[in-house]
Coordinates of N, CA, C and O in Angstrom, one line a residue:
X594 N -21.3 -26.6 -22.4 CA -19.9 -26.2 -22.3 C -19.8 -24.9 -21.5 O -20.5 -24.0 -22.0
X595 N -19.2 -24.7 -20.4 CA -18.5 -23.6 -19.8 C -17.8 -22.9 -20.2 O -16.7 -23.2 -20.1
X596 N -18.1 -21.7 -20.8 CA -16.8 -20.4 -21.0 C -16.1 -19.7 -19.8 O -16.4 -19.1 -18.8
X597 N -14.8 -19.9 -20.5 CA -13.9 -19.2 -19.3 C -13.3 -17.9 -20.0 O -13.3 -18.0 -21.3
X598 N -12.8 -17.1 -19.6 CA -11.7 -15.8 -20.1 C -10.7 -16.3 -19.4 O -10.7 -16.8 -18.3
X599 N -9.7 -16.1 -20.2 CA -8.0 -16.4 -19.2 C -7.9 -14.6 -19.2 O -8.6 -13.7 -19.7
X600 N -6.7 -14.6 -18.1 CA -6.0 -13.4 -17.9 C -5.1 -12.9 -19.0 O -5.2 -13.5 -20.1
X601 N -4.6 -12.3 -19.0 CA -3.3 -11.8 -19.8 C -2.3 -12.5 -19.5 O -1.9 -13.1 -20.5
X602 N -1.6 -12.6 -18.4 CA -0.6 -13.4 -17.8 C -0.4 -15.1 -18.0 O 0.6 -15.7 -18.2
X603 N -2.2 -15.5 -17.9 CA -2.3 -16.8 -18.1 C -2.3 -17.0 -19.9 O -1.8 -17.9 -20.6
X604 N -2.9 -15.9 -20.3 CA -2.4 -16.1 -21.7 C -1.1 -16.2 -22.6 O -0.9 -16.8 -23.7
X605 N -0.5 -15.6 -21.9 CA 0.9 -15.0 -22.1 C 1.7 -16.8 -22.2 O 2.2 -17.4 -23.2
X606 N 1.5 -17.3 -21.1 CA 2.3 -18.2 -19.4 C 1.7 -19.3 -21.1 O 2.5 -20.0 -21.7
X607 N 0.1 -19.4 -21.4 CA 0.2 -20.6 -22.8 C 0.8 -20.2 -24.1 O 1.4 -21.0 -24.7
X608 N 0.6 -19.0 -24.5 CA 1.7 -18.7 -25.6 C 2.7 -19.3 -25.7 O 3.0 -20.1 -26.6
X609 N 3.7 -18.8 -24.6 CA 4.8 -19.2 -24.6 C 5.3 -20.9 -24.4 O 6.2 -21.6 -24.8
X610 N 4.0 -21.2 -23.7 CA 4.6 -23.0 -23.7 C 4.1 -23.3 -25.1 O 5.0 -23.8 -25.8
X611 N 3.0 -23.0 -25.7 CA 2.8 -23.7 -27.4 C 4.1 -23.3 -28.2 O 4.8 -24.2 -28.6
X612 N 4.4 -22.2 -28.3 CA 5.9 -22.0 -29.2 C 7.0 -22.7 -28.3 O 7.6 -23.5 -29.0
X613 N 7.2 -22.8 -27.7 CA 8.1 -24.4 -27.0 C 7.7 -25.0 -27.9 O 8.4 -25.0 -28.9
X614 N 6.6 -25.8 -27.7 CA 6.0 -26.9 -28.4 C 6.4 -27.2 -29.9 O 6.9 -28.2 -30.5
X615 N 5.9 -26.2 -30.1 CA 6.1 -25.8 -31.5 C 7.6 -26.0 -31.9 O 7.9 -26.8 -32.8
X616 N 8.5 -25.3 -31.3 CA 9.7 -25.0 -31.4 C 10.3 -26.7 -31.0 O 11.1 -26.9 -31.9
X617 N 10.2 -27.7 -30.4 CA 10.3 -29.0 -30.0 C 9.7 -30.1 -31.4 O 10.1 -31.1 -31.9
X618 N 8.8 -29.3 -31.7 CA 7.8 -30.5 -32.7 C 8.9 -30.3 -34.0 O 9.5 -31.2 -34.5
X619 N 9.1 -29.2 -34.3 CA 10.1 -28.8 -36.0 C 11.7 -29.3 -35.8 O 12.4 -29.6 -36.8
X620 N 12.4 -29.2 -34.3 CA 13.5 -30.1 -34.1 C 13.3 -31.2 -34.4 O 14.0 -31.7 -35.3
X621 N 12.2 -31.8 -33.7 CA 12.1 -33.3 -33.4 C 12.0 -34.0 -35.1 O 12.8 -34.9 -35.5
X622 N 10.8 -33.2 -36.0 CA 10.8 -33.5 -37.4 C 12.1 -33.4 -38.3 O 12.5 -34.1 -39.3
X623 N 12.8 -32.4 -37.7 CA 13.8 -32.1 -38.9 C 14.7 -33.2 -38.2 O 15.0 -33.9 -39.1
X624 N 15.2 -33.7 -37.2 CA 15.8 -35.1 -36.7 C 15.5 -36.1 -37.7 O 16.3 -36.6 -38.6
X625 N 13.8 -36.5 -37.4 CA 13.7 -37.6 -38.0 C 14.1 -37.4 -39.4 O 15.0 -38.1 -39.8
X626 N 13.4 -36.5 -40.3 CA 14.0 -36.1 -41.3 C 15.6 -36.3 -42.0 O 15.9 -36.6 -43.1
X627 N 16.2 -36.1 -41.1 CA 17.8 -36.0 -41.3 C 17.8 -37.7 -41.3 O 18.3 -38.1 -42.3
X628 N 17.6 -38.3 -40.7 CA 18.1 -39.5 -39.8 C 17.1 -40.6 -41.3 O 17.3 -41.8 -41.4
X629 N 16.6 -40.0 -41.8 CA 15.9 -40.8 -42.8 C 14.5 -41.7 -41.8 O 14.4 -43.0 -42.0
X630 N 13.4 -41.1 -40.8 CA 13.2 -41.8 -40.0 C 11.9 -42.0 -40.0 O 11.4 -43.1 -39.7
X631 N 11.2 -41.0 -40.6 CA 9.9 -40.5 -41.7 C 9.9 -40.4 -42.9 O 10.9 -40.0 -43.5
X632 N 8.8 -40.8 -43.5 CA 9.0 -40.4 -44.7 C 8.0 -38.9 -45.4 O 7.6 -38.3 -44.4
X633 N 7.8 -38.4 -46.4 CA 7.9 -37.2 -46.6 C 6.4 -36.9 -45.9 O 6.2 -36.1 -45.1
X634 N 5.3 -37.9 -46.5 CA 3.7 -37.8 -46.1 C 3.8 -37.5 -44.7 O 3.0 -36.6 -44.4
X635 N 4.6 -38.0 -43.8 CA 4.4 -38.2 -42.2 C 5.2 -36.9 -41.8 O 4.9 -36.4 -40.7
X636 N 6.2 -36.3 -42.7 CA 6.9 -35.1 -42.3 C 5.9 -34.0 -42.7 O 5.9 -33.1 -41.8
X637 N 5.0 -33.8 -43.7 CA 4.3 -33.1 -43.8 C 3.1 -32.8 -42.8 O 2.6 -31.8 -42.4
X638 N 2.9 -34.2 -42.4 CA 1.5 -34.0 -41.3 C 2.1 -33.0 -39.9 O 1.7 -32.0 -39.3
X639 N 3.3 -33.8 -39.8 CA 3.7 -32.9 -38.3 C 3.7 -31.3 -38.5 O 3.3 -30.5 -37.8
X640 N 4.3 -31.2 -39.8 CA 4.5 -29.6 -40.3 C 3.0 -28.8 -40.3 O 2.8 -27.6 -40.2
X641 N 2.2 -29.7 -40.6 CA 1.1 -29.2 -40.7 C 0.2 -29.1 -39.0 O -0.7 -28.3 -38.6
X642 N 0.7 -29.9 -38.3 CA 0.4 -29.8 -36.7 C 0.9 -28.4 -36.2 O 0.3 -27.5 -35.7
X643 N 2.4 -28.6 -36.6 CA 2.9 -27.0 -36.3 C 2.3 -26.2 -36.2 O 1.9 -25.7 -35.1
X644 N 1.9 -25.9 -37.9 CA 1.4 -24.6 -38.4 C 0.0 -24.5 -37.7 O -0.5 -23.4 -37.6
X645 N -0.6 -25.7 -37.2 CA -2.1 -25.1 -36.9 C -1.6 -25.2 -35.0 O -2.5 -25.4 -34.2
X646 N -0.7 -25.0 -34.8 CA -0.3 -24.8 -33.4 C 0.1 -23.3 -33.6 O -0.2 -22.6 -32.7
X647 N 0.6 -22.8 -34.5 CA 1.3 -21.2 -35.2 C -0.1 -20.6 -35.1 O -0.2 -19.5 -34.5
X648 N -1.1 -21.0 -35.5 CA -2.6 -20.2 -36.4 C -2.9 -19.9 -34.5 O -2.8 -18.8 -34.1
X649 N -3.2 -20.9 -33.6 CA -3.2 -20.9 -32.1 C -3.4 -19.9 -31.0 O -4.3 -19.4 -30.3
X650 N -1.7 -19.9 -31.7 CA -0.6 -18.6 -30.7 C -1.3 -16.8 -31.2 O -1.7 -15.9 -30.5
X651 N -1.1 -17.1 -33.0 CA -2.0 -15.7 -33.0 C -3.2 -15.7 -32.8 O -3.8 -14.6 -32.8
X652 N -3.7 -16.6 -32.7 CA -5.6 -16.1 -31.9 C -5.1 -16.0 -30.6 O -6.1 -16.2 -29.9
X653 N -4.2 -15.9 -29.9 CA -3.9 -15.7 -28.3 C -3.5 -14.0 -28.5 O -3.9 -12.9 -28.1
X654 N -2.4 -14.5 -29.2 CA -1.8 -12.8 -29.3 C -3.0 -12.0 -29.7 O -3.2 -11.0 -29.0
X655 N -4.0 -12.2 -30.6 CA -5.0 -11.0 -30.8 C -5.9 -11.1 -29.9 O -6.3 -10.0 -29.5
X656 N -6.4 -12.5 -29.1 CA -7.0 -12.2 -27.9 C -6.3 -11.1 -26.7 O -6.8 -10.2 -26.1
X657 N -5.0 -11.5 -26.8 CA -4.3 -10.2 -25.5 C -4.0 -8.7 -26.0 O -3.3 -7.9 -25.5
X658 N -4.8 -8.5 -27.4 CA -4.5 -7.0 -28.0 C -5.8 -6.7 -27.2 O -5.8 -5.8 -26.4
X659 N -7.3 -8.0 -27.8 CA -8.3 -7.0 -27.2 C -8.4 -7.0 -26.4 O -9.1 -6.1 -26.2
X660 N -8.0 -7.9 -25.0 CA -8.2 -7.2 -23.7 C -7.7 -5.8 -23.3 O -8.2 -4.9 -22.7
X661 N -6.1 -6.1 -24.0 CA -6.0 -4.8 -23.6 C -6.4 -3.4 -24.1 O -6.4 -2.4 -23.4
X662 N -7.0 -3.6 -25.5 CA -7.8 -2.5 -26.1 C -9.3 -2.2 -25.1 O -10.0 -1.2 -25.1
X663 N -9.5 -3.3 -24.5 CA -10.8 -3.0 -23.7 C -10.1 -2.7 -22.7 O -10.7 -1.8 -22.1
X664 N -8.9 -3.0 -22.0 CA -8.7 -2.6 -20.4 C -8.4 -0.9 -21.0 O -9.1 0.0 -20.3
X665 N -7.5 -0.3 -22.0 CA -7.9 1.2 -22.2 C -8.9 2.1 -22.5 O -8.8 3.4 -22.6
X666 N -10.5 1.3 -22.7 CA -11.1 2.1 -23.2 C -11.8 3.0 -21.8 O -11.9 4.2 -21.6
X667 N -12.0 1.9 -21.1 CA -13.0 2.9 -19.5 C -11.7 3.9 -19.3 O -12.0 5.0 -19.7
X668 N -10.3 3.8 -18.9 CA -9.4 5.1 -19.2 C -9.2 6.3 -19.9 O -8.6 7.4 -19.7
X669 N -10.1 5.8 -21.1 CA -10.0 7.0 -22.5 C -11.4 7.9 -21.9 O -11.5 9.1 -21.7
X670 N -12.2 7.0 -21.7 CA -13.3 7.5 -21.4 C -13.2 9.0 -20.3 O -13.7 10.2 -20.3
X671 N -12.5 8.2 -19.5 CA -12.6 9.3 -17.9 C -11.3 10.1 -18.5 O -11.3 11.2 -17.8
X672 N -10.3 10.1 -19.4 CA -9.5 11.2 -19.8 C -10.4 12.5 -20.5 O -10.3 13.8 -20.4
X673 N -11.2 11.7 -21.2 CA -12.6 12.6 -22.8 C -12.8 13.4 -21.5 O -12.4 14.5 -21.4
X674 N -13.4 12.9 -20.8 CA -14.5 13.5 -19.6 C -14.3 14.6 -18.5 O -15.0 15.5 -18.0
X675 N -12.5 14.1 -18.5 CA -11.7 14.9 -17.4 C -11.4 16.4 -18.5 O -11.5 17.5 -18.1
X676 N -11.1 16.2 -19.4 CA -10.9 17.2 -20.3 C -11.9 17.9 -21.5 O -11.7 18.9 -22.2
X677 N -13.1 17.2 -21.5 CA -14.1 18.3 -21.0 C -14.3 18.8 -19.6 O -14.3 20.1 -19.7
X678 N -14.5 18.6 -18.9 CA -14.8 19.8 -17.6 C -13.4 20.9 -17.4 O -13.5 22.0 -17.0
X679 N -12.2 20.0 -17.9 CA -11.2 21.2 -17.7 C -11.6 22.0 -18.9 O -11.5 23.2 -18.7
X680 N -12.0 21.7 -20.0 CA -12.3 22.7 -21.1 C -13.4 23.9 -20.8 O -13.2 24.9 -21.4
X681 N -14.4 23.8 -20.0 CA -15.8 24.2 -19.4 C -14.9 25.1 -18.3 O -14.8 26.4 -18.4
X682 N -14.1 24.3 -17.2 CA -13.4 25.5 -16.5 C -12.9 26.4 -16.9 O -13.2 27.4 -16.3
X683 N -11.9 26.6 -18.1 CA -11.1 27.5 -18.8 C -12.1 28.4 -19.3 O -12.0 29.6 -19.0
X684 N -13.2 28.0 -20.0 CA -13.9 28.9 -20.5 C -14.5 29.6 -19.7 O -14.8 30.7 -20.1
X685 N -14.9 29.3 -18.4 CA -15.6 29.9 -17.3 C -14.4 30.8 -16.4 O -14.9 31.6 -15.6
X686 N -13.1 30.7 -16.4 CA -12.0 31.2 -16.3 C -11.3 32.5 -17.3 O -10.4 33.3 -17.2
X687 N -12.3 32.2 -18.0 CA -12.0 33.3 -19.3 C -12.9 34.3 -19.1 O -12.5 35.5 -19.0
X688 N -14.4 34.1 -19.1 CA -15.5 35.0 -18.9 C -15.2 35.7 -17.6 O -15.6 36.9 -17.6
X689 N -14.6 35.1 -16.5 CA -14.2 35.4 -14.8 C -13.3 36.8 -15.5 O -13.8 38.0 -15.6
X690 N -12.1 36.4 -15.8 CA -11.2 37.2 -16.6 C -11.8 38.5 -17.6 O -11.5 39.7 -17.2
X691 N -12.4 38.3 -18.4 CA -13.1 39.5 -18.9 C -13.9 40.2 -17.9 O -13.6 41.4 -17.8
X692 N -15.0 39.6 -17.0 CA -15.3 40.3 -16.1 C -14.2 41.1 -15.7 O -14.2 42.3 -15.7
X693 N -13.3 40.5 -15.3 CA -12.7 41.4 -13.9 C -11.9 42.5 -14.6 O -11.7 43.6 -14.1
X694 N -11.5 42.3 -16.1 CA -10.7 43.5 -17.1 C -11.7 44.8 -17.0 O -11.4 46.0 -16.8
X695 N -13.1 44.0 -17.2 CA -14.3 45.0 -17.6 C -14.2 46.0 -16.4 O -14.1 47.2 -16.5
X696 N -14.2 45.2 -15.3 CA -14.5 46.2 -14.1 C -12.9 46.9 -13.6 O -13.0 47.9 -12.9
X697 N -12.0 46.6 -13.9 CA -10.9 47.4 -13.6 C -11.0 48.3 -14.8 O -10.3 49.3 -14.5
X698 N -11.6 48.4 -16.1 CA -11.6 49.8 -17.1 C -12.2 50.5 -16.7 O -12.0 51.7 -16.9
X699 N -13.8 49.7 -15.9 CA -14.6 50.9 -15.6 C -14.7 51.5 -14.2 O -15.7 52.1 -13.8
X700 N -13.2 51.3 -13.2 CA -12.9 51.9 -11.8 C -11.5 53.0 -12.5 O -11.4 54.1 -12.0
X701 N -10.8 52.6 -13.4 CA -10.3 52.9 -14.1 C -10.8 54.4 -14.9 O -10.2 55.5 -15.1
X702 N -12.2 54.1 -15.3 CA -12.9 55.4 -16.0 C -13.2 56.4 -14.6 O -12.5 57.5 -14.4
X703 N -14.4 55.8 -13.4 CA -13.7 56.6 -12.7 C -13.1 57.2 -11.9 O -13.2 58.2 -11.2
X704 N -12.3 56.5 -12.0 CA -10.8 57.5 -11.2 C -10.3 58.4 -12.3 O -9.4 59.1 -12.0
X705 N -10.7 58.5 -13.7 CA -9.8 59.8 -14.8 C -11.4 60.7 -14.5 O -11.3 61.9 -14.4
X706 N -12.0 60.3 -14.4 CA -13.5 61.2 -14.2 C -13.2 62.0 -12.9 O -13.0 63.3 -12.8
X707 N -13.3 61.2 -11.7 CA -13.1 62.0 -10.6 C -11.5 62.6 -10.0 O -11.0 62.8 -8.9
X708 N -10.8 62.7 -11.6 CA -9.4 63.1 -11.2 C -9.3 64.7 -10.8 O -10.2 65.4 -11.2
X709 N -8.5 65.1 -10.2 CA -8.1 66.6 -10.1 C -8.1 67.3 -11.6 O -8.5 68.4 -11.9
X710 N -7.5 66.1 -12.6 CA -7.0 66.7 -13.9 C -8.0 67.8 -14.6 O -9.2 67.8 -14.3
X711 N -7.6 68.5 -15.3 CA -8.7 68.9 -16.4 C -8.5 69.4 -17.5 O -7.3 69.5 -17.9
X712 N -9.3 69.9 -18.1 CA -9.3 70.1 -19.9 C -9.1 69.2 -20.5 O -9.7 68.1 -20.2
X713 N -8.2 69.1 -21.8 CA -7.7 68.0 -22.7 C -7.4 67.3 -22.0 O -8.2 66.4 -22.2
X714 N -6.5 67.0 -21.0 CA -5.4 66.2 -20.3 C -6.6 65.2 -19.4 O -6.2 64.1 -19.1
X715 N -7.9 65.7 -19.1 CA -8.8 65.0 -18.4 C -9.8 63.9 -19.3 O -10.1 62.8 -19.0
X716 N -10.1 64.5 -20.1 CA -10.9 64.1 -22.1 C -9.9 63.1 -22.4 O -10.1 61.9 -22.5
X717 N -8.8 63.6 -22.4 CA -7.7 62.6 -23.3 C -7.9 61.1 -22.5 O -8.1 60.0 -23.1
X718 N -7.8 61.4 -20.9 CA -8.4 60.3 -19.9 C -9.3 59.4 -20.0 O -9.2 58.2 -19.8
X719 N -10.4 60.1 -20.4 CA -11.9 59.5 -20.0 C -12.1 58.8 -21.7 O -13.0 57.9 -21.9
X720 N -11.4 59.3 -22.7 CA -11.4 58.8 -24.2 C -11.1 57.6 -24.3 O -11.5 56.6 -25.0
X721 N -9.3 57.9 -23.0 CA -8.6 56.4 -23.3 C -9.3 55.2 -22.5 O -9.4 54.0 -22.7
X722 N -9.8 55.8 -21.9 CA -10.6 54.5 -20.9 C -11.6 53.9 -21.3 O -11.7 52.7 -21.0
X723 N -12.7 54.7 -22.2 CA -13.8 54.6 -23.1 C -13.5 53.3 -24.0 O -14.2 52.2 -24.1
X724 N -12.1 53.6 -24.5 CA -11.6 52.6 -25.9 C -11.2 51.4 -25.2 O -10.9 50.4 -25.7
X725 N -11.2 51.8 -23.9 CA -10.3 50.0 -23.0 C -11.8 49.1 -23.1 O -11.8 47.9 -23.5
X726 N -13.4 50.1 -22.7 CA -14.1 49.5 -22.6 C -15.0 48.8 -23.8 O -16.0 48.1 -23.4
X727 N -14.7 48.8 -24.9 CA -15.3 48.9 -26.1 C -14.3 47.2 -26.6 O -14.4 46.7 -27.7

């Protein structure tokens, strides 16, 4: 025996004709039914065709959940992926960042070092810049 996969579309395109069917077979019973045209044994068999035409449709519908649960997984995948490396950038964006603070405190130290200033007013300088670098 040959296995095939249907599409989604093609799945879809037989869903919908079995519930036709379906929907056709329970008119047509409840007719005969009314009309006195079957009797109850022969009404039950068709009902019972139905229902295993019903059991059918949802092995179709859960077949088209998991395709589509497999058509999202290679996407989940390359999102995981895409957002670790952006996570790895940020952090290498951060360390960039601290660098460049560190070295603006310590062009920062000296320029209050090699200021004109002096006494306290120069100390008070080179204290505050000390505490930027710490």
């Amino acid at each position: 025996m040959v296995g095939f996969t249907l599409k989604s579309s093609e799945l879809e395109d037989l869903k919908t004709r079995m519930i036709e069917l379906v929907n056709s077979i329970r008119d047509r019973r409840e007719e005969l039914v009314v009309n006195f045209q079957i009797n109850l044994s022969n009404s039950l068999k068709i009902s019972d065709s139905a229902d295993r035409l019903i059991r059918s449709i949802n092995k179709i519908a859960i077949e088209q959940i998991n395709e589509i649960r497999t058509d999202l997984q290679e996407p989940a995948k390359k999102i995981t992926n895409v957002t670790d490396k952006l996570g790895a950038a940020i952090e290498e964006l951060q360390e960039v960042n601290k660098l460049v603070q560190i070295l603006t405190n310590l062009t920062n130290l000296v320029n209050v070092i090699l200021s004109p200033a002096s006494g306290l007013v120069k100390i008070a300088g080179i204290v505050t810049q000390l505490d930027k670098l710490t």
